[in-house]
Amino acid sequence: NAGVTQTPKFQVLKTGQSMTLQCAQDMNHNSMYWYRQDPGMGLRLIYYSASEGTTDKGEVPNGYNVSRLNKREFSLRLESAAPSQTSVYFCASSQTSGKFFGPGTRLTVL
Amino acid sequence: AQSVTQLDSHVSVSEGTPVLLRCNYSSSYSPSLFWYVQHPNKGLQLLLKYTSAATLVKGINGFEAEFKKSETSFHLTKPSAHMSDAAEYFCVVSDRSGGYQKVTFGTGTKLQVIP
């Protein structure tokens, strides 16, 4: 039981490049989330998915898209990366009791 | 409206002394409350949660928190700090406003433990 896994762990992009952050969970959770963490800002919700086939915007969705491919996987895509998207990204999944977080992806956009 | 306020961005304690990390919340519904810890370069780990059962909640690593509805607080405490407790701590409120689980994270409190 791996919990929540994320790939890659680290990534450096140039402005304008695109990439997809992958997230998978093996706990059969319905809900999945993408957060970004910036100093002094806490965690901010980018997008979430209440169940397979549904996605909704969170607090800071601009510049991102998501796909809930199946119950296990929830990917986050940056179509045209900007320096303001330099951050640590966390994926999480949950049922009714708290959230389980992945280890994070540290993204730098030059 | 849902919100959470962590009253201190930094807390510094000596090893072996008590820890108090303060959190106040607001929620229009019966909330669930959580504390998470994040060690440097690590992911987030659930410390403890309150979900309308006992108001005093015991978590991992000797931490506990008390839900006080009258004060809208959920402060995190530990009787004796250990060096390994140095980390960032997040208070989180969750409720089912609008029929969906809405979650808000606090801005975090960095705990420094002095030898």
mmCIF file of C-alpha atoms in Angstrom:
data_model
loop_
_atom_site.group_PDB
_atom_site.id
_atom_site.type_symbol
_atom_site.label_atom_id
_atom_site.label_comp_id
_atom_site.label_asym_id
_atom_site.label_seq_id
_atom_site.Cartn_x
_atom_site.Cartn_y
_atom_site.Cartn_z
ATOM 1 C CA ASN A 1 0.000 0.000 0.000
ATOM 2 C CA ALA A 2 1.940 3.014 -1.294
ATOM 3 C CA GLY A 3 -0.623 5.678 -0.288
ATOM 4 C CA VAL A 4 -0.333 8.764 -2.494
ATOM 5 C CA THR A 5 2.516 8.897 -4.997
ATOM 6 C CA GLN A 6 3.648 11.839 -7.132
ATOM 7 C CA THR A 7 6.019 12.139 -10.037
ATOM 8 C CA PRO A 8 8.361 13.813 -10.651
ATOM 9 C CA LYS A 9 9.891 14.892 -7.334
ATOM 10 C CA PHE A 10 11.787 17.781 -8.870
ATOM 11 C CA GLN A 11 11.419 19.653 -12.154
ATOM 12 C CA VAL A 12 12.961 22.736 -13.736
ATOM 13 C CA LEU A 13 11.141 24.349 -16.663
ATOM 14 C CA LYS A 14 11.725 27.346 -18.854
ATOM 15 C CA THR A 15 8.987 29.948 -19.197
ATOM 16 C CA GLY A 16 6.451 28.797 -21.754
ATOM 17 C CA GLN A 17 7.188 25.084 -21.498
ATOM 18 C CA SER A 18 4.452 22.642 -20.611
ATOM 19 C CA MET A 19 4.432 19.665 -18.297
ATOM 20 C CA THR A 20 2.115 17.305 -16.427
ATOM 21 C CA LEU A 21 2.432 16.374 -12.774
ATOM 22 C CA GLN A 22 1.209 12.868 -12.058
ATOM 23 C CA CYS A 23 -0.554 11.692 -8.926
ATOM 24 C CA ALA A 24 -1.917 8.270 -7.999
ATOM 25 C CA GLN A 25 -3.485 6.788 -4.860
ATOM 26 C CA ASP A 26 -4.169 3.159 -3.997
ATOM 27 C CA MET A 27 -6.565 3.712 -1.081
ATOM 28 C CA ASN A 28 -9.754 3.665 -3.177
ATOM 29 C CA HIS A 29 -10.538 7.264 -2.167
ATOM 30 C CA ASN A 30 -13.184 9.180 -4.075
ATOM 31 C CA SER A 31 -11.795 12.687 -3.549
ATOM 32 C CA MET A 32 -8.457 13.953 -4.843
ATOM 33 C CA TYR A 33 -6.844 17.379 -4.693
ATOM 34 C CA TRP A 34 -3.982 19.462 -6.004
ATOM 35 C CA TYR A 35 -2.432 22.131 -3.776
ATOM 36 C CA ARG A 36 0.466 24.496 -4.118
ATOM 37 C CA GLN A 37 2.530 25.591 -1.174
ATOM 38 C CA ASP A 38 4.307 28.949 -1.141
ATOM 39 C CA PRO A 39 6.139 30.577 1.775
ATOM 40 C CA GLY A 40 3.773 32.528 4.031
ATOM 41 C CA MET A 41 0.754 31.438 1.996
ATOM 42 C CA GLY A 42 0.028 28.048 3.508
ATOM 43 C CA LEU A 43 -1.476 25.502 1.167
ATOM 44 C CA ARG A 44 -3.803 26.765 -1.523
ATOM 45 C CA LEU A 45 -6.191 24.553 -3.415
ATOM 46 C CA ILE A 46 -5.742 24.578 -7.198
ATOM 47 C CA TYR A 47 -8.297 21.985 -8.314
ATOM 48 C CA TYR A 48 -10.142 19.125 -6.758
ATOM 49 C CA SER A 49 -12.099 16.105 -7.887
ATOM 50 C CA ALA A 50 -14.950 14.792 -5.765
ATOM 51 C CA SER A 51 -15.201 11.598 -7.752
ATOM 52 C CA GLU A 52 -14.066 9.961 -10.957
ATOM 53 C CA GLY A 53 -15.159 12.056 -13.906
ATOM 54 C CA THR A 54 -15.679 15.320 -12.017
ATOM 55 C CA THR A 55 -13.314 18.213 -11.427
ATOM 56 C CA ASP A 56 -13.818 21.658 -9.902
ATOM 57 C CA LYS A 57 -11.764 24.803 -9.494
ATOM 58 C CA GLY A 58 -10.232 25.670 -6.181
ATOM 59 C CA GLU A 59 -8.788 28.943 -4.961
ATOM 60 C CA VAL A 60 -6.007 29.398 -7.548
ATOM 61 C CA PRO A 61 -6.885 27.519 -10.780
ATOM 62 C CA ASN A 62 -5.551 29.983 -13.363
ATOM 63 C CA GLY A 63 -2.769 28.577 -15.503
ATOM 64 C CA TYR A 64 -3.593 24.955 -14.654
ATOM 65 C CA ASN A 65 -5.734 22.139 -15.977
ATOM 66 C CA VAL A 66 -6.507 18.775 -14.441
ATOM 67 C CA SER A 67 -7.659 15.344 -15.521
ATOM 68 C CA ARG A 68 -9.238 12.692 -13.331
ATOM 69 C CA LEU A 69 -8.208 9.807 -15.538
ATOM 70 C CA ASN A 70 -9.770 7.146 -13.310
ATOM 71 C CA LYS A 71 -10.392 6.692 -9.597
ATOM 72 C CA ARG A 72 -6.688 6.250 -8.881
ATOM 73 C CA GLU A 73 -5.110 9.018 -10.933
ATOM 74 C CA PHE A 74 -5.415 12.807 -10.922
ATOM 75 C CA SER A 75 -2.979 14.788 -13.056
ATOM 76 C CA LEU A 76 -2.160 18.506 -13.076
ATOM 77 C CA ARG A 77 -1.040 20.184 -16.283
ATOM 78 C CA LEU A 78 0.756 23.459 -16.844
ATOM 79 C CA GLU A 79 0.234 24.406 -20.487
ATOM 80 C CA SER A 80 2.601 27.394 -20.534
ATOM 81 C CA ALA A 81 4.681 27.624 -17.374
ATOM 82 C CA ALA A 82 5.345 31.009 -15.772
ATOM 83 C CA PRO A 83 7.830 31.974 -13.034
ATOM 84 C CA SER A 84 4.862 32.642 -10.715
ATOM 85 C CA GLN A 85 4.162 28.912 -10.832
ATOM 86 C CA THR A 86 7.429 28.125 -9.082
ATOM 87 C CA SER A 87 6.197 26.297 -6.019
ATOM 88 C CA VAL A 88 5.891 22.960 -4.254
ATOM 89 C CA TYR A 89 2.872 21.014 -5.443
ATOM 90 C CA PHE A 90 1.068 18.488 -3.280
ATOM 91 C CA CYS A 91 -1.480 15.959 -4.352
ATOM 92 C CA ALA A 92 -3.874 14.543 -1.749
ATOM 93 C CA SER A 93 -6.731 12.094 -1.500
ATOM 94 C CA SER A 94 -9.416 11.668 1.129
ATOM 95 C CA GLN A 95 -12.569 9.956 2.215
ATOM 96 C CA THR A 96 -14.211 11.234 5.393
ATOM 97 C CA SER A 97 -11.219 11.125 7.713
ATOM 98 C CA GLY A 98 -8.543 13.652 6.934
ATOM 99 C CA LYS A 99 -6.345 13.804 3.903
ATOM 100 C CA PHE A 100 -3.385 11.785 2.856
ATOM 101 C CA PHE A 101 -0.721 13.741 1.031
ATOM 102 C CA GLY A 102 1.878 12.803 -1.494
ATOM 103 C CA PRO A 103 5.535 13.716 -0.981
ATOM 104 C CA GLY A 104 5.312 16.801 -3.196
ATOM 105 C CA THR A 105 6.828 18.013 -6.449
ATOM 106 C CA ARG A 106 9.249 20.921 -6.292
ATOM 107 C CA LEU A 107 8.842 22.920 -9.512
ATOM 108 C CA THR A 108 11.065 25.789 -10.596
ATOM 109 C CA VAL A 109 10.186 27.905 -13.615
ATOM 110 C CA LEU A 110 13.018 30.010 -14.971
ATOM 111 C CA ALA B 1 -17.942 31.343 5.923
ATOM 112 C CA GLN B 2 -15.017 29.108 6.567
ATOM 113 C CA SER B 3 -11.628 30.334 7.708
ATOM 114 C CA VAL B 4 -8.722 29.350 9.892
ATOM 115 C CA THR B 5 -6.171 31.569 11.611
ATOM 116 C CA GLN B 6 -2.894 30.395 13.029
ATOM 117 C CA LEU B 7 -1.997 33.111 15.456
ATOM 118 C CA ASP B 8 1.786 32.670 15.379
ATOM 119 C CA SER B 9 3.917 32.280 12.268
ATOM 120 C CA HIS B 10 6.938 31.249 14.386
ATOM 121 C CA VAL B 11 7.187 29.645 17.825
ATOM 122 C CA SER B 12 10.449 28.935 19.598
ATOM 123 C CA VAL B 13 10.700 26.665 22.661
ATOM 124 C CA SER B 14 13.486 24.997 24.584
ATOM 125 C CA GLU B 15 13.791 21.233 24.455
ATOM 126 C CA GLY B 16 11.798 19.672 27.284
ATOM 127 C CA THR B 17 9.411 22.618 27.701
ATOM 128 C CA PRO B 18 5.732 22.663 26.674
ATOM 129 C CA VAL B 19 4.572 23.467 23.172
ATOM 130 C CA LEU B 20 1.477 25.531 22.370
ATOM 131 C CA LEU B 21 0.504 26.259 18.763
ATOM 132 C CA ARG B 22 -2.636 28.328 18.487
ATOM 133 C CA CYS B 23 -5.438 27.983 15.959
ATOM 134 C CA ASN B 24 -8.794 29.713 15.670
ATOM 135 C CA TYR B 25 -11.406 28.837 13.111
ATOM 136 C CA SER B 26 -14.769 29.892 11.785
ATOM 137 C CA SER B 27 -17.329 27.641 10.182
ATOM 138 C CA SER B 28 -21.032 27.884 9.492
ATOM 139 C CA TYR B 29 -21.402 24.128 9.845
ATOM 140 C CA SER B 30 -20.204 21.456 12.223
ATOM 141 C CA PRO B 31 -16.547 21.391 11.295
ATOM 142 C CA SER B 32 -13.884 18.760 11.358
ATOM 143 C CA LEU B 33 -10.508 20.075 12.455
ATOM 144 C CA PHE B 34 -7.055 18.725 11.769
ATOM 145 C CA TRP B 35 -3.428 19.394 12.520
ATOM 146 C CA TYR B 36 -0.767 18.417 9.998
ATOM 147 C CA VAL B 37 2.999 18.522 10.360
ATOM 148 C CA GLN B 38 5.550 19.037 7.643
ATOM 149 C CA HIS B 39 9.214 18.354 8.283
ATOM 150 C CA PRO B 40 11.804 20.039 6.051
ATOM 151 C CA ASN B 41 11.750 18.613 2.533
ATOM 152 C CA LYS B 42 9.076 16.112 3.483
ATOM 153 C CA GLY B 43 5.390 15.784 2.692
ATOM 154 C CA LEU B 44 2.486 16.519 5.025
ATOM 155 C CA GLN B 45 1.609 14.104 7.798
ATOM 156 C CA LEU B 46 -1.657 13.979 9.738
ATOM 157 C CA LEU B 47 -1.038 14.555 13.464
ATOM 158 C CA LEU B 48 -4.584 14.375 14.768
ATOM 159 C CA LYS B 49 -8.194 15.116 13.884
ATOM 160 C CA TYR B 50 -11.409 16.176 15.587
ATOM 161 C CA THR B 51 -14.678 14.961 14.085
ATOM 162 C CA SER B 52 -17.372 15.720 16.724
ATOM 163 C CA ALA B 53 -16.477 12.963 19.155
ATOM 164 C CA ALA B 54 -14.343 13.672 22.253
ATOM 165 C CA THR B 55 -13.260 17.308 22.447
ATOM 166 C CA LEU B 56 -9.767 16.387 23.632
ATOM 167 C CA VAL B 57 -8.013 14.641 20.787
ATOM 168 C CA LYS B 58 -4.774 12.715 21.160
ATOM 169 C CA GLY B 59 -2.484 12.394 18.176
ATOM 170 C CA ILE B 60 0.844 10.921 17.284
ATOM 171 C CA ASN B 61 4.186 11.786 18.897
ATOM 172 C CA GLY B 62 2.585 12.986 22.154
ATOM 173 C CA PHE B 63 0.610 15.848 20.631
ATOM 174 C CA GLU B 64 -2.952 16.629 21.580
ATOM 175 C CA ALA B 65 -5.515 19.317 20.812
ATOM 176 C CA GLU B 66 -8.699 20.475 22.478
ATOM 177 C CA PHE B 67 -11.753 21.583 20.521
ATOM 178 C CA LYS B 68 -13.379 24.564 22.257
ATOM 179 C CA LYS B 69 -16.534 25.570 20.459
ATOM 180 C CA SER B 70 -17.210 28.602 22.678
ATOM 181 C CA GLU B 71 -13.768 29.993 21.849
ATOM 182 C CA THR B 72 -13.702 28.638 18.249
ATOM 183 C CA SER B 73 -10.229 27.325 18.971
ATOM 184 C CA PHE B 74 -8.296 24.144 18.348
ATOM 185 C CA HIS B 75 -4.877 24.713 19.888
ATOM 186 C CA LEU B 76 -2.163 22.072 19.576
ATOM 187 C CA THR B 77 -0.122 21.179 22.655
ATOM 188 C CA LYS B 78 2.633 18.866 23.771
ATOM 189 C CA PRO B 79 3.928 18.641 27.360
ATOM 190 C CA SER B 80 7.602 18.364 26.469
ATOM 191 C CA ALA B 81 9.221 19.402 23.185
ATOM 192 C CA HIS B 82 11.728 17.176 21.462
ATOM 193 C CA MET B 83 14.295 18.244 18.893
ATOM 194 C CA SER B 84 12.525 16.110 16.295
ATOM 195 C CA ASP B 85 9.391 18.257 16.716
ATOM 196 C CA ALA B 86 11.026 21.123 14.815
ATOM 197 C CA ALA B 87 8.816 21.456 11.739
ATOM 198 C CA GLU B 88 5.969 23.474 10.266
ATOM 199 C CA TYR B 89 2.464 22.811 11.553
ATOM 200 C CA PHE B 90 -0.780 23.464 9.705
ATOM 201 C CA CYS B 91 -4.237 23.790 11.230
ATOM 202 C CA VAL B 92 -7.048 22.802 8.888
ATOM 203 C CA VAL B 93 -10.823 23.225 9.018
ATOM 204 C CA SER B 94 -13.224 21.192 6.944
ATOM 205 C CA ASP B 95 -17.002 21.255 6.629
ATOM 206 C CA ARG B 96 -19.642 20.204 4.148
ATOM 207 C CA SER B 97 -20.866 23.614 3.086
ATOM 208 C CA GLY B 98 -22.821 23.462 -0.146
ATOM 209 C CA GLY B 99 -22.948 19.690 0.016
ATOM 210 C CA TYR B 100 -19.287 19.317 -0.669
ATOM 211 C CA GLN B 101 -16.327 18.944 1.632
ATOM 212 C CA LYS B 102 -14.659 22.361 1.728
ATOM 213 C CA VAL B 103 -11.225 22.591 3.259
ATOM 214 C CA THR B 104 -9.140 25.558 4.353
ATOM 215 C CA PHE B 105 -5.539 25.399 5.495
ATOM 216 C CA GLY B 106 -3.956 27.862 7.867
ATOM 217 C CA THR B 107 -0.782 29.668 6.861
ATOM 218 C CA GLY B 108 1.359 27.482 9.090
ATOM 219 C CA THR B 109 3.409 27.855 12.276
ATOM 220 C CA LYS B 110 7.101 27.078 12.225
ATOM 221 C CA LEU B 111 8.220 25.461 15.445
ATOM 222 C CA GLN B 112 11.842 25.867 16.467
ATOM 223 C CA VAL B 113 13.195 23.712 19.291
ATOM 224 C CA ILE B 114 16.306 25.024 21.023
ATOM 225 C CA PRO B 115 18.673 22.498 22.612
#
